[in-house]
mmCIF file of C-alpha atoms in Angstrom:
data_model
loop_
_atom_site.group_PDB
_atom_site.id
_atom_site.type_symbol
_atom_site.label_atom_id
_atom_site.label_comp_id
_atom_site.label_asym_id
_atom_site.label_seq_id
_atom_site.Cartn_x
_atom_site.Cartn_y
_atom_site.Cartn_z
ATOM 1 C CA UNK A 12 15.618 -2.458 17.335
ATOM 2 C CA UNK A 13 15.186 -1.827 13.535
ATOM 3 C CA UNK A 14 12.323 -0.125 12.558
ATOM 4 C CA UNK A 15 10.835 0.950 8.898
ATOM 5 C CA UNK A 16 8.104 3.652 8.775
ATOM 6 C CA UNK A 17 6.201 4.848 5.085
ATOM 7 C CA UNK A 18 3.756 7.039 6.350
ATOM 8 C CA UNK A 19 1.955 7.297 3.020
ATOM 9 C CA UNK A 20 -0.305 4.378 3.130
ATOM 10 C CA UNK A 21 -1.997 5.403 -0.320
ATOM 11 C CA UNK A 22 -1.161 7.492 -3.117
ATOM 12 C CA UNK A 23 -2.613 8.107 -6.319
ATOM 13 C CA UNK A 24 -1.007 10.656 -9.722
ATOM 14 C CA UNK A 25 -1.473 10.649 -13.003
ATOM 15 C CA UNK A 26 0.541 8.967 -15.790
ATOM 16 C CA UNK A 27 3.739 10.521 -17.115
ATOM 17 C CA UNK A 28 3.599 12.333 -13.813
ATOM 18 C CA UNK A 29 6.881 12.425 -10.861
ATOM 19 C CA UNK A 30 5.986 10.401 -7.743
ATOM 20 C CA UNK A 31 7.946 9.724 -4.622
ATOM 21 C CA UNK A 32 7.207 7.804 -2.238
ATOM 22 C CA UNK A 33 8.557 8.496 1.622
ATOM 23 C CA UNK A 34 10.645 6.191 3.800
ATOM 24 C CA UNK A 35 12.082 6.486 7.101
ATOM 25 C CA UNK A 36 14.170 3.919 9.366
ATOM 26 C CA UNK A 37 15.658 3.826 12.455
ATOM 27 C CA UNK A 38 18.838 1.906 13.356
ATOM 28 C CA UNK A 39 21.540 2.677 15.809
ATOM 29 C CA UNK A 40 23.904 0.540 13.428
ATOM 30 C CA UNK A 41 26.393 2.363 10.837
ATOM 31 C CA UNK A 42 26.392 -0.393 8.342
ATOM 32 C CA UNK A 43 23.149 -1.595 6.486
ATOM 33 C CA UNK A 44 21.529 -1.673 2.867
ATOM 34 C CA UNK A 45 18.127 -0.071 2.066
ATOM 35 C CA UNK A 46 15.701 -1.842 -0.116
ATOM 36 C CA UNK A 47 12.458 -0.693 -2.400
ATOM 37 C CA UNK A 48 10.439 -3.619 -3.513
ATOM 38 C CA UNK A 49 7.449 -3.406 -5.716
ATOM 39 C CA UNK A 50 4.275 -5.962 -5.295
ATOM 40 C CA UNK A 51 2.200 -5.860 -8.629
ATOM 41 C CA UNK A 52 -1.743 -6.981 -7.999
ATOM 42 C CA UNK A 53 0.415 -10.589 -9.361
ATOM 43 C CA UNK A 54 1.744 -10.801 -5.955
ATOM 44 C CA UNK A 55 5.415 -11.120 -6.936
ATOM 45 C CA UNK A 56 8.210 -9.504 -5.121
ATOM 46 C CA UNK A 57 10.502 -7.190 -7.276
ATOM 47 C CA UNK A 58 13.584 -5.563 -6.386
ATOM 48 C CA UNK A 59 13.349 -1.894 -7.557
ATOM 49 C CA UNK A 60 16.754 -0.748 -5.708
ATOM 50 C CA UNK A 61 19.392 -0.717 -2.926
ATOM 51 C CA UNK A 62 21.529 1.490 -1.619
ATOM 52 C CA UNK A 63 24.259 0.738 0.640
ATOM 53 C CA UNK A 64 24.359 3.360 3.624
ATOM 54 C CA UNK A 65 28.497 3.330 3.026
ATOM 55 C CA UNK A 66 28.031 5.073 -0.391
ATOM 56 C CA UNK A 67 26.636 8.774 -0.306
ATOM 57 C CA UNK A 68 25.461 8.562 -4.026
ATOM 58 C CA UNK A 69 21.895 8.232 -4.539
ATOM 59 C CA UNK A 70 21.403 5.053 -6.420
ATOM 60 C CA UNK A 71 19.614 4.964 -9.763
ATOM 61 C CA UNK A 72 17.758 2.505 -11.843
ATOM 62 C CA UNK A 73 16.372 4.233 -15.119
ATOM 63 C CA UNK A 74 13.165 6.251 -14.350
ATOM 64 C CA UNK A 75 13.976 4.995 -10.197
ATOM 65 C CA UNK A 76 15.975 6.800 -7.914
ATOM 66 C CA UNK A 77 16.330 7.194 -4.620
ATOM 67 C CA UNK A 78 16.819 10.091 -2.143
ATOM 68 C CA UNK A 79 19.272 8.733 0.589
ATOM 69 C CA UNK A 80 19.881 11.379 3.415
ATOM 70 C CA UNK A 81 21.723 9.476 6.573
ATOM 71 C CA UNK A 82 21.640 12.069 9.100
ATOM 72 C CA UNK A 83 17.842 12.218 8.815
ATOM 73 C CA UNK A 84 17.667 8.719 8.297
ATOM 74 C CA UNK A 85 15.549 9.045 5.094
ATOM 75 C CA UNK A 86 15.224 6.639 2.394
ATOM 76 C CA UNK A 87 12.646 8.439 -0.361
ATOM 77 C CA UNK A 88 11.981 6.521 -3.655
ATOM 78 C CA UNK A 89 11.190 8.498 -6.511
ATOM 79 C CA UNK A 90 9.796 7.320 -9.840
ATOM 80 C CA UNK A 91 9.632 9.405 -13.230
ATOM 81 C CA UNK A 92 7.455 9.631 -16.125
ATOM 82 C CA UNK A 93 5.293 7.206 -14.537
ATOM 83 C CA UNK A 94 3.860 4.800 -15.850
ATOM 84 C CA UNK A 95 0.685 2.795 -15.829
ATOM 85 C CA UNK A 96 2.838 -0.727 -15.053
ATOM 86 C CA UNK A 97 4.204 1.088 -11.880
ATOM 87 C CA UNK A 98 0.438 0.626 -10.265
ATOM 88 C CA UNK A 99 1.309 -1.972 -7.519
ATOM 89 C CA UNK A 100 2.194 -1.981 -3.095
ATOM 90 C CA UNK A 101 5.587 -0.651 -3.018
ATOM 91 C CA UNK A 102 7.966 -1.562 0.621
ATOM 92 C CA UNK A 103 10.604 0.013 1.960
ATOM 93 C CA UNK A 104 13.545 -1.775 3.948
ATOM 94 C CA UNK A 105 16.195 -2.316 5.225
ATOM 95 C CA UNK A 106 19.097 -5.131 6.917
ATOM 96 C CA UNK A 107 21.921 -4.415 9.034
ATOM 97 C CA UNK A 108 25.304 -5.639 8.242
ATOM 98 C CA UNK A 109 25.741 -8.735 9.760
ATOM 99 C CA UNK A 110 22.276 -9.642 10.701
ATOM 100 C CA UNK A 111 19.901 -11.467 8.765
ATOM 101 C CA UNK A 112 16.529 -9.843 9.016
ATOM 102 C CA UNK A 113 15.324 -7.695 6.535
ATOM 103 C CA UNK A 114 12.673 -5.236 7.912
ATOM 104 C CA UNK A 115 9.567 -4.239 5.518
ATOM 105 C CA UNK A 116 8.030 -0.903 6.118
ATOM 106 C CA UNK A 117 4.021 -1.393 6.344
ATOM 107 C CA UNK A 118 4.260 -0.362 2.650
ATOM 108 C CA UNK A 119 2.294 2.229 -0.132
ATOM 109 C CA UNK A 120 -0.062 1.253 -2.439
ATOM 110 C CA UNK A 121 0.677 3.273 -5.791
ATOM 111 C CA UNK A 122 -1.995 3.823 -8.202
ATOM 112 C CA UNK A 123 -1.214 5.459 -11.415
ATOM 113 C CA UNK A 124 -4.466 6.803 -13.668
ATOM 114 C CA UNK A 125 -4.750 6.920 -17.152
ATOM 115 C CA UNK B 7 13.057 -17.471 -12.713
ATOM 116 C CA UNK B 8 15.299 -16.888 -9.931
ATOM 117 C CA UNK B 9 15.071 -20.083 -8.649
ATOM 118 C CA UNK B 10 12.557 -20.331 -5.806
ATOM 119 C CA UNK B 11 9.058 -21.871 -6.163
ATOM 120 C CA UNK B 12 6.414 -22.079 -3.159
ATOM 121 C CA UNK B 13 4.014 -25.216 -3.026
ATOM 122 C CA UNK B 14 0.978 -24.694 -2.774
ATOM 123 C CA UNK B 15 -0.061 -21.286 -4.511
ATOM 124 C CA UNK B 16 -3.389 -21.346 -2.010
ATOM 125 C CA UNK B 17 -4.675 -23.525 0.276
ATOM 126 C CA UNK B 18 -7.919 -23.536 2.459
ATOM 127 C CA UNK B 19 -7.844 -25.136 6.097
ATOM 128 C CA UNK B 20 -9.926 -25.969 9.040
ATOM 129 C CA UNK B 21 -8.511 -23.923 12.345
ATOM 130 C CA UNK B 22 -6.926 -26.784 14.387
ATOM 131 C CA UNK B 23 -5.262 -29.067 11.478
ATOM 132 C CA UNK B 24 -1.029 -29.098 10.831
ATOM 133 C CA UNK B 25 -0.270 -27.593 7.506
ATOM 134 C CA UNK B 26 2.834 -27.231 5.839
ATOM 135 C CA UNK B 27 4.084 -25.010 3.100
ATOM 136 C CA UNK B 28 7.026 -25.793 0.654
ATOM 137 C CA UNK B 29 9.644 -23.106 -0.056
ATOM 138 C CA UNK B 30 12.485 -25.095 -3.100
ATOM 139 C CA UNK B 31 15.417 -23.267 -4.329
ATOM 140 C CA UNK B 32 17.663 -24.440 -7.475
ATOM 141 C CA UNK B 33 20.375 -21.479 -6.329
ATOM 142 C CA UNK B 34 22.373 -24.029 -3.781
ATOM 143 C CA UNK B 35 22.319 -20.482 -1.078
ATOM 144 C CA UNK B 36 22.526 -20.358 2.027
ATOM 145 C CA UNK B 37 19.832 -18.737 4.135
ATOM 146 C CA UNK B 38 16.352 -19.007 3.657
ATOM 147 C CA UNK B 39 13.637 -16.661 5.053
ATOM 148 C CA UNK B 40 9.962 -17.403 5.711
ATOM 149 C CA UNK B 41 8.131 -14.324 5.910
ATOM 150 C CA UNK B 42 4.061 -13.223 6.131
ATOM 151 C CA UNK B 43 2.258 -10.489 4.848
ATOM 152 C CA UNK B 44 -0.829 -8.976 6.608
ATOM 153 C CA UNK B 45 -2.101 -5.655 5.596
ATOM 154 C CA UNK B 46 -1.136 -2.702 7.419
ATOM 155 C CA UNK B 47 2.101 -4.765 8.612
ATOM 156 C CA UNK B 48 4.314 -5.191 5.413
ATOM 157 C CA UNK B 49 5.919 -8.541 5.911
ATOM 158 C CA UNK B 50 7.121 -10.168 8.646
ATOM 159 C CA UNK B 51 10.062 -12.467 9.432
ATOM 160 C CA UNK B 52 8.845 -15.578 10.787
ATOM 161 C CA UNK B 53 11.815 -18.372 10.930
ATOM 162 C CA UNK B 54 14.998 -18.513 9.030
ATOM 163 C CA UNK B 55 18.064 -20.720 8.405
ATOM 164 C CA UNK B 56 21.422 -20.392 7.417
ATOM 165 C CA UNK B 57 22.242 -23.935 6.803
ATOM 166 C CA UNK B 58 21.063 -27.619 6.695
ATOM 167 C CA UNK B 59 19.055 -28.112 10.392
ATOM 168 C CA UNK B 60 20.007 -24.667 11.657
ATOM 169 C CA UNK B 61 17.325 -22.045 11.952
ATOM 170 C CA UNK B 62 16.309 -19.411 13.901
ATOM 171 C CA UNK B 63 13.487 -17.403 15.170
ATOM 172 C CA UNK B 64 12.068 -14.273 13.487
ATOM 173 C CA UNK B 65 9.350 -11.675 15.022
ATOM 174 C CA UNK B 66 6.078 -13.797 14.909
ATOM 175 C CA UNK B 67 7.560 -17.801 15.076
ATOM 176 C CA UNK B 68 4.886 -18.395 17.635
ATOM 177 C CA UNK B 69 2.496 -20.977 16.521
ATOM 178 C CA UNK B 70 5.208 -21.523 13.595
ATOM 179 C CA UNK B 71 7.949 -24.146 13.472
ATOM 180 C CA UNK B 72 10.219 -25.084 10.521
ATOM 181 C CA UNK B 73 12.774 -27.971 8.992
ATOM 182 C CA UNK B 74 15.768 -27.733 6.329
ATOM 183 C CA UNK B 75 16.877 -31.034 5.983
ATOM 184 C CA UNK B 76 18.528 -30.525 2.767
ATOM 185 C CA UNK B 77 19.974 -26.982 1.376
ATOM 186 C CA UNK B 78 17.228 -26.658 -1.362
ATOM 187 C CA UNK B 79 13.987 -27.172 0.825
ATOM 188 C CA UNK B 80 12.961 -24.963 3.844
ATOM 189 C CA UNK B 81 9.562 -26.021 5.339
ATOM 190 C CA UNK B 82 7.076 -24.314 6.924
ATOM 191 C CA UNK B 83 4.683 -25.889 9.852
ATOM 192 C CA UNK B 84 1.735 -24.453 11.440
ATOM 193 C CA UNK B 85 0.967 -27.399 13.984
ATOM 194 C CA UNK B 86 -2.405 -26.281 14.484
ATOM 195 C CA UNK B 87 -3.833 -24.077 12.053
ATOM 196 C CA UNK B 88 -5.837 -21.042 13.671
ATOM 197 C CA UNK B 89 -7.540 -18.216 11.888
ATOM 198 C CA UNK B 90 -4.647 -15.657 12.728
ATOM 199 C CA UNK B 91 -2.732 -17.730 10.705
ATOM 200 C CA UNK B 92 -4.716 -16.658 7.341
ATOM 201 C CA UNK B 93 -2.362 -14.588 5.518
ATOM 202 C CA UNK B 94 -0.037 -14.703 2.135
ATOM 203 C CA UNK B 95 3.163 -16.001 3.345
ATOM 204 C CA UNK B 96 6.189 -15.572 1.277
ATOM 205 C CA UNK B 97 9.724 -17.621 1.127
ATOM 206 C CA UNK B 98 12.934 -15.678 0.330
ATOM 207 C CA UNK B 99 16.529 -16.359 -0.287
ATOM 208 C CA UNK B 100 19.658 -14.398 -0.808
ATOM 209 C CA UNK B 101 23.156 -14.507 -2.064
ATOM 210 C CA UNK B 102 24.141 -11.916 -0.138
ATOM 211 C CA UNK B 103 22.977 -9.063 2.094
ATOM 212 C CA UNK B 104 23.934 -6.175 -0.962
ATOM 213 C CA UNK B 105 22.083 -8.219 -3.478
ATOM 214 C CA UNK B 106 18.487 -8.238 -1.013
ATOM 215 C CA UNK B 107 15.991 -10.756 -1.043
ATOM 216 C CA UNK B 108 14.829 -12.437 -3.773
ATOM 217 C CA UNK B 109 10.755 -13.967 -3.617
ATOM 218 C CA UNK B 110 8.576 -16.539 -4.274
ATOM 219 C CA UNK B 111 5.817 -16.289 -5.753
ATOM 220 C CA UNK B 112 3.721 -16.796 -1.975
ATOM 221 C CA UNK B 113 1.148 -18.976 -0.627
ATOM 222 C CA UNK B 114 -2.253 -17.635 0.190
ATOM 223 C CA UNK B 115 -3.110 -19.550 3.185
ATOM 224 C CA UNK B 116 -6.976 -19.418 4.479
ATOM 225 C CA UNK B 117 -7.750 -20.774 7.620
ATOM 226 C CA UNK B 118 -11.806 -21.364 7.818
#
């Protein structure tokens, strides 16, 4: 079975601060992607980024990166110089090669103060 | 957008009457995902389909069923509505597994 786990159900810094946020998943495939999404109080879905397990280079999208350790199946998203737009439910996830089910960690609700 | 609208945005219902919710894509893919979100769960897969009339279960289908009669259109059914059934339920679609999910904008389904 695939399985997502963010233990941090809340979290709360300050603006301009570093955040990251902590993901883990467990799989007993060698193949998948891994998935942040960000819900804003709007309700939309956004993709914040992937990584394909394959690549050993953490991926990066401006102030977003991620922290991808396999062994320890880890997925940590980190987010610098917050700011106060980043306030919104952010899941983790992930989908095995070849299947089509994309599993959502219970997500983190990220709150960024003025 | 990215091509995918829900119908409705909310909707109210008595426990016990059939609803359906619309999921509409312009992007001619594939699969297409129907998913809820319930605090404390994330979201769960609840059917999907990977082609006109073929669909599958996800985690929670119970109490669900769904039709794709045409590539653009994946419906949603709850035959009888009940009050577990109150949730925000979201339709996704995909081009490919790399590329993730992409949303709609979700229905907010209340079941009185």
């Amino acid at each position: 079975a695939q399985t997502v786990t963010q233990s941090q159900p809340e979290m709360s810094v300050q603006e301009a601060e570093t955040v990251t946020l902590s993901c883990t998943y467990d799989t007993s495939e060698n193949n998948y992607y891994l998935f942040w999404y960000k819900q804003p109080p709007s309700r939309q879905m956004i993709l914040v980024i992937r990584q394909e397990a394959y690549k050993q280079q953490n991926a990066t999208e401006n102030r977003f990166s991620v922290n991808f350790q396999k062994a320890a199946k880890s997925f940590s998203l980190k987010i610098s110089d917050s700011q106060l737009g980043d306030t919104a439910m952010y899941f983790c996830a992930s989908l095995i090669q070849g299947a089509q089910k994309l599993v959502f960690g219970q997500g983190t609700r990220l709150t960024i103060n003025p | 957008d990215a091509g995918i609208t829900q119908s409705p945005r909310h909707k109210v219902t008595e426990t016990g009457t059939p609803v359906t919710l619309r999921c509409h894509q312009t992007e001619n893919h594939r699969y297409m995902y129907w998913y809820r979100q319930d605090p404390g769960h994330g979201l769960r897969l609840i059917h999907y389909s990977y082609g006109v009339k073929d669909t599958d279960k996800g985690e929670v289908s119970d109490g669900y069923s769904v039709s794709r009669s045409k590539t653009e259109d994946f419906l949603l059914t709850l035959e009888s509505a009940t009050s577990s059934q109150t949730s925000v339920y979201f339709c996704a679609i995909t081009p490919g597994q790399f590329y993730g999910y992409t949303f709609g904008s979700g229905t907010r389904l209340t079941v009185v």
